Coordinates of C-alpha atoms and ligand atoms in Angstrom, one line a residue:
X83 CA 0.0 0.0 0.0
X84 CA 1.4 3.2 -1.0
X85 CA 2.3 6.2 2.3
X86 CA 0.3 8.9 3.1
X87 CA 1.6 12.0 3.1
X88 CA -0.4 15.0 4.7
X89 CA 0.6 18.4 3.4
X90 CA -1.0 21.4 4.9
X91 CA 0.0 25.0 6.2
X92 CA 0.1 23.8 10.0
X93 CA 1.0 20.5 11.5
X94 CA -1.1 19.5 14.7
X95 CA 1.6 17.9 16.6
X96 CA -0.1 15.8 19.7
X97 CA 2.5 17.2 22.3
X98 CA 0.9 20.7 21.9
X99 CA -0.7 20.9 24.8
X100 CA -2.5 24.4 24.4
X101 CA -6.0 24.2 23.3
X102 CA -6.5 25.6 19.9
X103 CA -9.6 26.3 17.7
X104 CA -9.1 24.8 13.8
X105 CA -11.3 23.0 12.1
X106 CA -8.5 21.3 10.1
X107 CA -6.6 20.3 12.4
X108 CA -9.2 18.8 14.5
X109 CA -10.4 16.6 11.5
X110 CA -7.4 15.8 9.9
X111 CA -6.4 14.8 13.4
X112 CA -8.9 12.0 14.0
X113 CA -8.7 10.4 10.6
X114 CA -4.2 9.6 10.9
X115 CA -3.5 6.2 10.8
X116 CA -0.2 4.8 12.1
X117 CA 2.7 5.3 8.9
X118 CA 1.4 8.3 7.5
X119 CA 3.3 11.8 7.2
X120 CA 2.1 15.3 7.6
X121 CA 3.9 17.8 6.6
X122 CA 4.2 21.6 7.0
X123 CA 4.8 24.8 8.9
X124 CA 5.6 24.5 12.6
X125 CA 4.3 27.5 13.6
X126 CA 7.7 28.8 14.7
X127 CA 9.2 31.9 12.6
X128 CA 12.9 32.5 12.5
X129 CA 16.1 32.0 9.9
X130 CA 16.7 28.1 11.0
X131 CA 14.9 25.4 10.4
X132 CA 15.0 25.7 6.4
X133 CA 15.7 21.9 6.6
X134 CA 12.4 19.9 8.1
X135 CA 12.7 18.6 11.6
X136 CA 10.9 15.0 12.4
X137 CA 9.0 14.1 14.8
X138 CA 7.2 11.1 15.9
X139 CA 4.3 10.0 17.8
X140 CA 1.7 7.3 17.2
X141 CA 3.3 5.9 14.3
X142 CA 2.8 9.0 12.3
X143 CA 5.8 11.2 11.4
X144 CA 5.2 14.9 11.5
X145 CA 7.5 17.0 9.2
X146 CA 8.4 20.9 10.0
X147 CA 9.7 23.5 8.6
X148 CA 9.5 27.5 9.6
X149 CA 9.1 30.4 7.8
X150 CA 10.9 33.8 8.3
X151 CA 9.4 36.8 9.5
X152 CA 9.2 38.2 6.0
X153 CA 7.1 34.6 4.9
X154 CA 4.5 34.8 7.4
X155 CA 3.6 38.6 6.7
X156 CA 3.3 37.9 2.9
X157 CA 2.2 34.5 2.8
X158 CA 0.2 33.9 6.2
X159 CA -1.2 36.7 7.6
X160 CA -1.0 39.0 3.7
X161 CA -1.7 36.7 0.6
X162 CA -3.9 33.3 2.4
X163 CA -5.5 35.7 5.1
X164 CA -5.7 38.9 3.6
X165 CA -7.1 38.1 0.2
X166 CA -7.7 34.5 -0.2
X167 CA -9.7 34.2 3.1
X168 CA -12.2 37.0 2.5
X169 CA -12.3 36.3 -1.1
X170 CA -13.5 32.9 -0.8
X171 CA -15.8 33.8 2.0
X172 CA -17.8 36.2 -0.7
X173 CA -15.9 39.1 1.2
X174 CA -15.2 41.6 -1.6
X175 CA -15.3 44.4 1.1
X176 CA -12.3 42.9 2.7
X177 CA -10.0 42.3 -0.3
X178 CA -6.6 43.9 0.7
X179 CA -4.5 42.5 -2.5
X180 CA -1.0 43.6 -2.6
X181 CA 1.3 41.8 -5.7
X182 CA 4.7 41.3 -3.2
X183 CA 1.5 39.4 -0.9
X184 CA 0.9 37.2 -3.8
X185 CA 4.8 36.5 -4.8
X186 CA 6.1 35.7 -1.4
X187 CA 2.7 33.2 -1.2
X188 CA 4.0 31.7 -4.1
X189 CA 7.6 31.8 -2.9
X190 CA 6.4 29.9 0.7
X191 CA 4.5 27.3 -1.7
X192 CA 7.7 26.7 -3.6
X193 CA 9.7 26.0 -0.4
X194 CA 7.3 23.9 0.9
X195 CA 7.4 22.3 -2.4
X196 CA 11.2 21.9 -2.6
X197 CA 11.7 21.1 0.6
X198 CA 8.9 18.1 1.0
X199 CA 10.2 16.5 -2.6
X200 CA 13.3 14.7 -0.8
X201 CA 10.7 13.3 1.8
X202 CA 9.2 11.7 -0.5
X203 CA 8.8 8.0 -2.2
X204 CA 7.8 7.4 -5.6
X205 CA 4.9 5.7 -4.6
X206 CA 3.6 7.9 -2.0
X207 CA -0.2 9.5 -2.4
X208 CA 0.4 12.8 -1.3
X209 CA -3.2 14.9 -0.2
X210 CA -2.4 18.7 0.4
X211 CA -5.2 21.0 2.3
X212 CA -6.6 23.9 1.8
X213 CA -6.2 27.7 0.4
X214 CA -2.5 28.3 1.8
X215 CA -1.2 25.9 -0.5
X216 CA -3.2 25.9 -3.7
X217 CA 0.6 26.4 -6.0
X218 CA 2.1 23.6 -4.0
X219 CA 1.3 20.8 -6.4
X220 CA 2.3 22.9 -9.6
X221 CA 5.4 24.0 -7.7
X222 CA 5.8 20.0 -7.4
X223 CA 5.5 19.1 -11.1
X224 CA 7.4 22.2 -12.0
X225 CA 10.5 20.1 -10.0
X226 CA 9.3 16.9 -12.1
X227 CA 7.0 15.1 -9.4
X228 CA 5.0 12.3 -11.2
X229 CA 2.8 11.3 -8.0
X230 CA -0.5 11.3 -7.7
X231 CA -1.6 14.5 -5.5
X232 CA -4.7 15.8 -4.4
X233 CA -6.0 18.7 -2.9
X234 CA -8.5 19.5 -0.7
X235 CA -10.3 23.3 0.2
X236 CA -11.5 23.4 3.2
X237 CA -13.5 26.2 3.0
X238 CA -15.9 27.9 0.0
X239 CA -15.3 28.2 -3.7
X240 CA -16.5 31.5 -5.7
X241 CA -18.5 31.6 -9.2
X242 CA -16.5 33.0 -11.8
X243 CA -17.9 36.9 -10.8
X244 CA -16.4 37.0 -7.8
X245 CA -12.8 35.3 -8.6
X246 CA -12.6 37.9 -11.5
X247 CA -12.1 40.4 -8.6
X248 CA -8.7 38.3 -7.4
X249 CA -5.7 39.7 -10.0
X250 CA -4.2 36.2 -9.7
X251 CA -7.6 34.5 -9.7
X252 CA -6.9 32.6 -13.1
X253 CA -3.5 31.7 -12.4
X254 CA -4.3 30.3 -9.3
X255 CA -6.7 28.4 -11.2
X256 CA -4.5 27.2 -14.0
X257 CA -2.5 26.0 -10.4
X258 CA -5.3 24.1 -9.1
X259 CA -5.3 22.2 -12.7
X260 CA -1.8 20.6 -11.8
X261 CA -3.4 18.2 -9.1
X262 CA -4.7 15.0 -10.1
X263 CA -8.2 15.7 -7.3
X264 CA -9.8 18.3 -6.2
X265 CA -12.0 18.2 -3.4
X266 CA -14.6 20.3 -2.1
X267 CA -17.2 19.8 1.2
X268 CA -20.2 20.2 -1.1
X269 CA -21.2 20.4 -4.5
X270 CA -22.3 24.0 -4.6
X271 CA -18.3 24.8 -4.2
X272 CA -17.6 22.0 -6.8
X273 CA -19.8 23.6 -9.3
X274 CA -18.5 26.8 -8.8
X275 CA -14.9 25.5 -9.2
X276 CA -16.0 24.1 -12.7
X277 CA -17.8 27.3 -13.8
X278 CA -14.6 29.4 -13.3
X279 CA -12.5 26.6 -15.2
X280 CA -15.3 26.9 -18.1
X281 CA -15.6 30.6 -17.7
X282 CA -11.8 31.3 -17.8
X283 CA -9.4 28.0 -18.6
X284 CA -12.2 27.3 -21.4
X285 CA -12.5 23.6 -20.9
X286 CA -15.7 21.8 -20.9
X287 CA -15.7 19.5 -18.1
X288 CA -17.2 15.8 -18.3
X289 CA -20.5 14.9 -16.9
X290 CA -18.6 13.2 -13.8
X291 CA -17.1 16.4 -12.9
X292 CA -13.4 15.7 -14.3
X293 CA -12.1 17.6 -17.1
X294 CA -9.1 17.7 -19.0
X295 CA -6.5 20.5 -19.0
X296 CA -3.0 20.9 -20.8
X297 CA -2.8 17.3 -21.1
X298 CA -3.9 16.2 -17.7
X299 CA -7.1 14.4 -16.2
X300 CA -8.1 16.6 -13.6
X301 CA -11.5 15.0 -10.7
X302 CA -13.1 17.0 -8.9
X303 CA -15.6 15.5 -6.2
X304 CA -17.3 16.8 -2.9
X305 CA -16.7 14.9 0.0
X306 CA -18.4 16.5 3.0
X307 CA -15.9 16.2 6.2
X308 CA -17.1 14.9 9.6
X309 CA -16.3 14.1 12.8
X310 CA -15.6 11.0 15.6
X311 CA -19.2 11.6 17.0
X312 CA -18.8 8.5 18.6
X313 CA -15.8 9.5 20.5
X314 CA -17.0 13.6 20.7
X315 CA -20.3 11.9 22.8
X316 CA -18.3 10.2 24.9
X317 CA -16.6 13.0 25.8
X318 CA -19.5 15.7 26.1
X319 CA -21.2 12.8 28.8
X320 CA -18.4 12.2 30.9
X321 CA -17.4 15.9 31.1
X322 CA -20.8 16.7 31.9
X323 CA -20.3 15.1 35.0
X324 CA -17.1 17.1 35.5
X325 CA -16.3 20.4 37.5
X326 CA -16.1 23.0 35.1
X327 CA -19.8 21.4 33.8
X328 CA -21.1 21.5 37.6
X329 CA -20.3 24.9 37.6
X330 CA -22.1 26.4 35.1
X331 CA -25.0 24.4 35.6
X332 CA -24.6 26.2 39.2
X333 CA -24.4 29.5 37.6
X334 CA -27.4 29.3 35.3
X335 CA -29.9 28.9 37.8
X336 CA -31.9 27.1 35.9
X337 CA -32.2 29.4 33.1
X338 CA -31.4 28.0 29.5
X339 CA -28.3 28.2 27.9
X340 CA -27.7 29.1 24.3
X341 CA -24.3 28.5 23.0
X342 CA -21.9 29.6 20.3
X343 CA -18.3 28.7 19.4
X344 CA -16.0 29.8 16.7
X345 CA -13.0 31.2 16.0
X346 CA -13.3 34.7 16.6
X347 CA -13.1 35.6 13.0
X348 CA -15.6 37.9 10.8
X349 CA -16.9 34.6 8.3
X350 CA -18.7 33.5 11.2
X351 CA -21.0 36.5 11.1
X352 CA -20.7 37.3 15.3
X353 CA -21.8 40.7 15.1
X354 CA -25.1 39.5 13.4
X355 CA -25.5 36.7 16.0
X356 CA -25.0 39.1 19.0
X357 CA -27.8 41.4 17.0
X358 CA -30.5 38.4 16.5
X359 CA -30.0 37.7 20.5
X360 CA -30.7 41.4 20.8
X361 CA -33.6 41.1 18.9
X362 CA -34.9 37.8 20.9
X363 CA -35.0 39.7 23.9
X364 CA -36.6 42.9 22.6
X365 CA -39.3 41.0 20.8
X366 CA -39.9 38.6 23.0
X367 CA -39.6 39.6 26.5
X368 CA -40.4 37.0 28.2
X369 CA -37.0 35.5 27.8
X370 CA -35.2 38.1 30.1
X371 CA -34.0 36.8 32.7
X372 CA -34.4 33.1 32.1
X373 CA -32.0 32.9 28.9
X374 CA -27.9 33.4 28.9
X375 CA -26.1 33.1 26.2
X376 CA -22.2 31.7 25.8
X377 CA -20.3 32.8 23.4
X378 CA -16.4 31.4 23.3
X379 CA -15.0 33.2 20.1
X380 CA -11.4 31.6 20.5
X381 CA -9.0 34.2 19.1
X382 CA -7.4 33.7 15.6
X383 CA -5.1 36.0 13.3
X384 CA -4.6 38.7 15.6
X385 CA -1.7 39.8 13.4
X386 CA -4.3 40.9 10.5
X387 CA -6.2 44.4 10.7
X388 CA -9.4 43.2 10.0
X389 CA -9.8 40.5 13.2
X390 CA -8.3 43.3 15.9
X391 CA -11.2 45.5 14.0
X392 CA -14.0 42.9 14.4
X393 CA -13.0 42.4 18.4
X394 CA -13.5 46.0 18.7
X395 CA -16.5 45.9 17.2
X396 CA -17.6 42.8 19.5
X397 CA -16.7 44.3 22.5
X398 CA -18.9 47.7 21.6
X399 CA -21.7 45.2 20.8
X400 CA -21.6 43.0 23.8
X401 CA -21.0 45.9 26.4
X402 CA -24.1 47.6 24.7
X403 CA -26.5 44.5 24.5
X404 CA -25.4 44.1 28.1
X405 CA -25.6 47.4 29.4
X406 CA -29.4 47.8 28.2
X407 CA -30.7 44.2 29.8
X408 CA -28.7 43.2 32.4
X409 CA -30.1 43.0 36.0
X410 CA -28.2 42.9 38.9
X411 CA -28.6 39.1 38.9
X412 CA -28.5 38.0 35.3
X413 CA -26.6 39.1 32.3
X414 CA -27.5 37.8 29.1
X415 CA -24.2 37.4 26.9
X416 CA -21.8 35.6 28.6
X417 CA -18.3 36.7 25.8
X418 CA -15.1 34.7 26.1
X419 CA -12.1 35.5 23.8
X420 CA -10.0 32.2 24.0
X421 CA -9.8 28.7 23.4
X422 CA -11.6 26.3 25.9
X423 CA -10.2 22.5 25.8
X424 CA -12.4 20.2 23.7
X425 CA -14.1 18.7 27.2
X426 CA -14.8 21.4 28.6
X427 CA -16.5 22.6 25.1
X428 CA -18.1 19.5 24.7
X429 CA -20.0 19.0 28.1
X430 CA -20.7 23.1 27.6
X431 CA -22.3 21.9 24.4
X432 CA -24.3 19.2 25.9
X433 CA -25.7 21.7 29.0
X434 CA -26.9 24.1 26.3
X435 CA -30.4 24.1 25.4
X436 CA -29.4 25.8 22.0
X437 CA -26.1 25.8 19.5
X438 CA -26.4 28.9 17.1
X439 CA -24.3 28.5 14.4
X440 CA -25.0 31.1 11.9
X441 CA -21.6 31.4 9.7
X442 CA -22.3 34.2 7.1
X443 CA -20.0 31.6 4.5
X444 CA -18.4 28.4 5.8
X445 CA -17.1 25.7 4.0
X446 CA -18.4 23.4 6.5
X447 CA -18.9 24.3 10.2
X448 CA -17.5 21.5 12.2
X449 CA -19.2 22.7 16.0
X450 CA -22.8 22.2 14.5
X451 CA -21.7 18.6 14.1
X452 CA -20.5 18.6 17.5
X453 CA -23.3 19.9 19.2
X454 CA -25.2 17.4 17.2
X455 CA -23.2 14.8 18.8
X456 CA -22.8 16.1 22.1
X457 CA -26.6 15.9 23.5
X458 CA -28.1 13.5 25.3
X459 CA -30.9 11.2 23.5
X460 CA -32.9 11.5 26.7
X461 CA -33.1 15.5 26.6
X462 CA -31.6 16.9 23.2
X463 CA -31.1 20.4 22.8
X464 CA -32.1 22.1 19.3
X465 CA -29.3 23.1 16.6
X466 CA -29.7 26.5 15.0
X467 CA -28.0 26.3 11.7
X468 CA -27.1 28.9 9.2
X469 CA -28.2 27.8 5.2
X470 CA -24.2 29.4 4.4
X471 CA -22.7 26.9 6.2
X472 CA -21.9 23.6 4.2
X473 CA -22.8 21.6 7.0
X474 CA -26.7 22.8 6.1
X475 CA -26.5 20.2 3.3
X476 CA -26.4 17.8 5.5
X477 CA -28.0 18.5 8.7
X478 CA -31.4 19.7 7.5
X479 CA -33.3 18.9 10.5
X480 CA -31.5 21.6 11.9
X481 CA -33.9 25.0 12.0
X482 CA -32.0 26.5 9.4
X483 CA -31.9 30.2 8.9
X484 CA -30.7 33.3 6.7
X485 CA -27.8 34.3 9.5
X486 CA -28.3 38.1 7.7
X487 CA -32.0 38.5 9.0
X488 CA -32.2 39.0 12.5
X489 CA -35.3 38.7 13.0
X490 CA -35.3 35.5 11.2
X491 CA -32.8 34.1 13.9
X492 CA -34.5 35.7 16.6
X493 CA -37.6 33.9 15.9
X494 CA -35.7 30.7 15.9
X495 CA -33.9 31.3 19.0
X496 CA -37.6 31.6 20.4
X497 CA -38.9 28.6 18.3
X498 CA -35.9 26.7 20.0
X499 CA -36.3 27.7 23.6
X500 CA -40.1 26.8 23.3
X501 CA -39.8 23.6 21.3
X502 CA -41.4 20.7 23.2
X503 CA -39.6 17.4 23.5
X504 CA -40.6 15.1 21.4
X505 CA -40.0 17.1 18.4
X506 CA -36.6 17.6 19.8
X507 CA -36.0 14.4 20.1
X508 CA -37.3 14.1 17.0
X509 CA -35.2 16.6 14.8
X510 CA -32.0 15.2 17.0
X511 CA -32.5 11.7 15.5
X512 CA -32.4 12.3 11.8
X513 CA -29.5 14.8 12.8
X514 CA -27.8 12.0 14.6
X515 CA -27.9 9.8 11.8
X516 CA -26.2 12.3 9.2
X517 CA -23.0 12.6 12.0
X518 CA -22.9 9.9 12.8
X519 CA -22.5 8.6 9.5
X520 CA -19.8 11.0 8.5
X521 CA -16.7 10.0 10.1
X522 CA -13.4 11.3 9.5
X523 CA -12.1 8.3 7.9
X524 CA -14.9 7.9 5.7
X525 CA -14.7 11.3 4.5
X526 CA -9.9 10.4 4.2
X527 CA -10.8 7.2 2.5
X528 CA -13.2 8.9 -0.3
X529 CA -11.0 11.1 -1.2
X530 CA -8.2 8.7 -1.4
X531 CA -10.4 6.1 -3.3
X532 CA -10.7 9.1 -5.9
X533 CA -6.7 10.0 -5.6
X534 CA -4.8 6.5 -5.9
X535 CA -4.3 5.0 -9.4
Ligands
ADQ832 P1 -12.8 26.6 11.0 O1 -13.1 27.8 10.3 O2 -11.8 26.6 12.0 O3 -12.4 25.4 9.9 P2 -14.9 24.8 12.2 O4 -15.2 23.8 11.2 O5 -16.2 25.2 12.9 O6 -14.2 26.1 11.6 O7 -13.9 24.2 13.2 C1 -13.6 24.8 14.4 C2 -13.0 23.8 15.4 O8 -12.5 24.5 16.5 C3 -14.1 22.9 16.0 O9 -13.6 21.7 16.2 C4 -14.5 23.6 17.3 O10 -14.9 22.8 18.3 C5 -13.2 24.3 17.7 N1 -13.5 25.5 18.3 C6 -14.2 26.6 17.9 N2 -14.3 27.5 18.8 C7 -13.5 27.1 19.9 C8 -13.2 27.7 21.1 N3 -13.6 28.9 21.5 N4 -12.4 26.9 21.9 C9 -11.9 25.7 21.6 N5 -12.2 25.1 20.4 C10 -13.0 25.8 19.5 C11 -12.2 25.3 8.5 C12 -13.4 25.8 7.7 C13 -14.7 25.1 8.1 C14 -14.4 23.6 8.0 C15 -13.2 23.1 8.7 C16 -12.8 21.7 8.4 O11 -13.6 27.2 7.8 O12 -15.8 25.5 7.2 O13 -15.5 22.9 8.6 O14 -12.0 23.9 8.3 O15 -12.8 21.4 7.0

């Protein structure tokens, strides 16, 4: 059988201990099997480390290289973060394209190129993630690799209008040509992908989805990623019997919880959630006082303008929705700016009577499958899911909702806080089904199916 070999912007080493708040990471994580290698950026910046250092745990072998200071402004926080990221998240408004951006993003995707090649067998699959390293694999051939190599984005693709807007939308595209797969979450990005291939690269593609360019058979396919429910249950019951559980089950006084987690970043439309809980309680009053709202927004990218923007913005929001209701005794947004581990999160998830997850884009939304998995079948709480997440493909017994309309989300917050239980239950089952079905190494094995030869 040939290796696995993992190529993505940051490797999840298991001896970081601090908690941190990825989707990629998180799924990529549960689906390694013993002999596989990931490589990528360590997360360190400096001049070393131009050669990778190896690590090993579990059978896996994890890869690392750094980048200098001058990489991660162009590349990381520039180039992937500044204009891809907002880009493919429909985010026009937030474009900041700067050409030296967009060469030192192709100069970090040719170092990683150059420097995994001598890793590398002739056999090996190799599977690279996501919008950082969309030039990796045409960096690759450009040095003569003749594997087979996939990639994987991990979060939405744009009809041809919008990747116009991007100066080096159509190279980047000619780039994506050099993989052998590409994989999307859902079809809807798929068929975006194609129409921009049509629209600029003028190729027809095949009925399947594949299509041939400059001489090479290129598959595309959506392949929806999931989680370990099995696993993320077990962990949601047993730290719901834990301390950190106990005491906010203490604190809420019996009031119902409704909970949101995401990275604290401005796809995940925040300020619009904060404005529907506003509306819940101005509309329907009778959920002062016996309604709190979490809201863990781990920070993310604080080195780029437009996150240390949205926390300010946050912060206005919260202290104002605050300031208006609060009592003495009760507040009703309960804001956290960091990372909680994934027990604690989990057993959070499974006290909450309500998980709003209203992403204005997402490519998939990985905490509305947790929160899925995290209740209990004796008392399941009611996911509130926004139809711009992928994940609303799947899980459409959620109440799903336009995140942009307020009012909309208010009236589901209420529909949610008033449902009865047997149509909980209810809803919860089909849910259940869908995550459970969609494990990690169903969604690694269909896309390897697609990528060997
Ligand atoms: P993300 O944008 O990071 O992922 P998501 O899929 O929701 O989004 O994953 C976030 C992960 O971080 C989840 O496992 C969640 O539990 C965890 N997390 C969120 N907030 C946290 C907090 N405050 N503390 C601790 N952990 C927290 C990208 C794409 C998604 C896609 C994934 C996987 O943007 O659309 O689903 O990759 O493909």
């Amino acid at each position: 059988m040939s290796r696995l070999v993992i190529v993505s912007n940051r490797v999840q080493i298991p001896s970081e201990k601090a908690p941190r708040a990825g989707g990629l990471a998180v799924a990529l994580g549960a689906g390694l099997k013993p002999g596989t290698l990931w490589f990528g950026w360590s997360g360190k910046r400096g001049t070393g480390g131009r050669t990778p250092t190896l690590h090993e745990a579990q059978g896996v072998t994890y890869a690392t290289i750094d980048l200098t200071d001058k990489e991660y402004h162009e590349f990381y926080v520039g180039f992937s973060n500044g204009a891809l990221w907002p880009l493919l998240h429909y985010r026009l408004d937030f474009l900041d394209y700067f050409r030296h951006e967009y060469e030192g993003y192709r100069g970090v995707n040719a170092y990683f190129a150059e420097t995994l090649l001598p890793l590398l067998n002739d056999d090996d699959l190799v599977w690279v993630h996501d919008y950082q390293l969309i030039t990796t694999g045409a960096e690759m051939r450009e040095r003569g690799a003749q594997h087979r190599i996939g990639f994987f984005l991990h979060i939405p693709f744009v009809p041809p209008e919008i990747l116009d807007a991007l100066p080096c939308g159509i190279p980047l595209l000619r780039a994506l040509c050099a993989y052998d797969v590409v994989g999307f979450h859902i079809d809807d990005h798929k068929n975006a992908f194609l129409a921009c291939v049509s629209a600029f690269l003028d190729v027809t593609p095949d009925e399947d989805g594949s299509f041939v360019y400059e001489g090479r058979r290129v598959q595309t396919m959506s392949d929806p990623i999931g989680i370990d429910a099995e696993d993320f249950a077990a962990t949601a019951a047993r730290s719901a019997r834990g301390a950190e559980v106990r005491r906010i089950r203490e604190s809420l006084f019996s009031r119902a919880l409704v909970i949101g987690a995401d990275r604290l970043d401005y796809s995940k439309g925040l300020p619009n959630r904060f404005r529907a809980f506003d509306q819940l309680l101005e509309r329907f009053p009778e959920h002062r006082g016996t309604v709190s709202m979490l809201q863990v927004a781990a920070r993310s990218r604080e080195d780029v303008d437009r996150y240390q923007q949205l926390r300010r913005t946050l912060d206005r929001l919260v202290g104002d929705i605050n300031g208006r209701y609060s009592e003495f005794d009760w507040i009703p947004i309960r804001y956290m700016t960091r990372a909680l581990s994934r027990k604690t999160l989990a057993g959070f998830y499974r006290v909450a009577r309500v998980g709003l997850v209203t992403p204005l884009r997402d490519g998939m939304n990985l905490v509305a499958k947790e929160y899925v998995a995290a209740q209990s079948s004796a008392d399941p709480g009611v996911l509130i899911l926004s139809r711009f997440a992928g994940a609303a493909y799947e899980l459409r017994d959620a109440l799903i909702v336009n995140p942009f309309d307020a009012d909309e989300v208010a009236e589901a917050i209420n529909q949610a806080l008033t449902m009865e239980l047997p149509e909980r239950k209810e809803r919860w089952q089909a849910l259940r089904e869908v995550v459970w079905a969609g494990t990690p190494e169903r969604f690694t094995e269909t896309f390897l199916a697609a990528l060997r030869p």
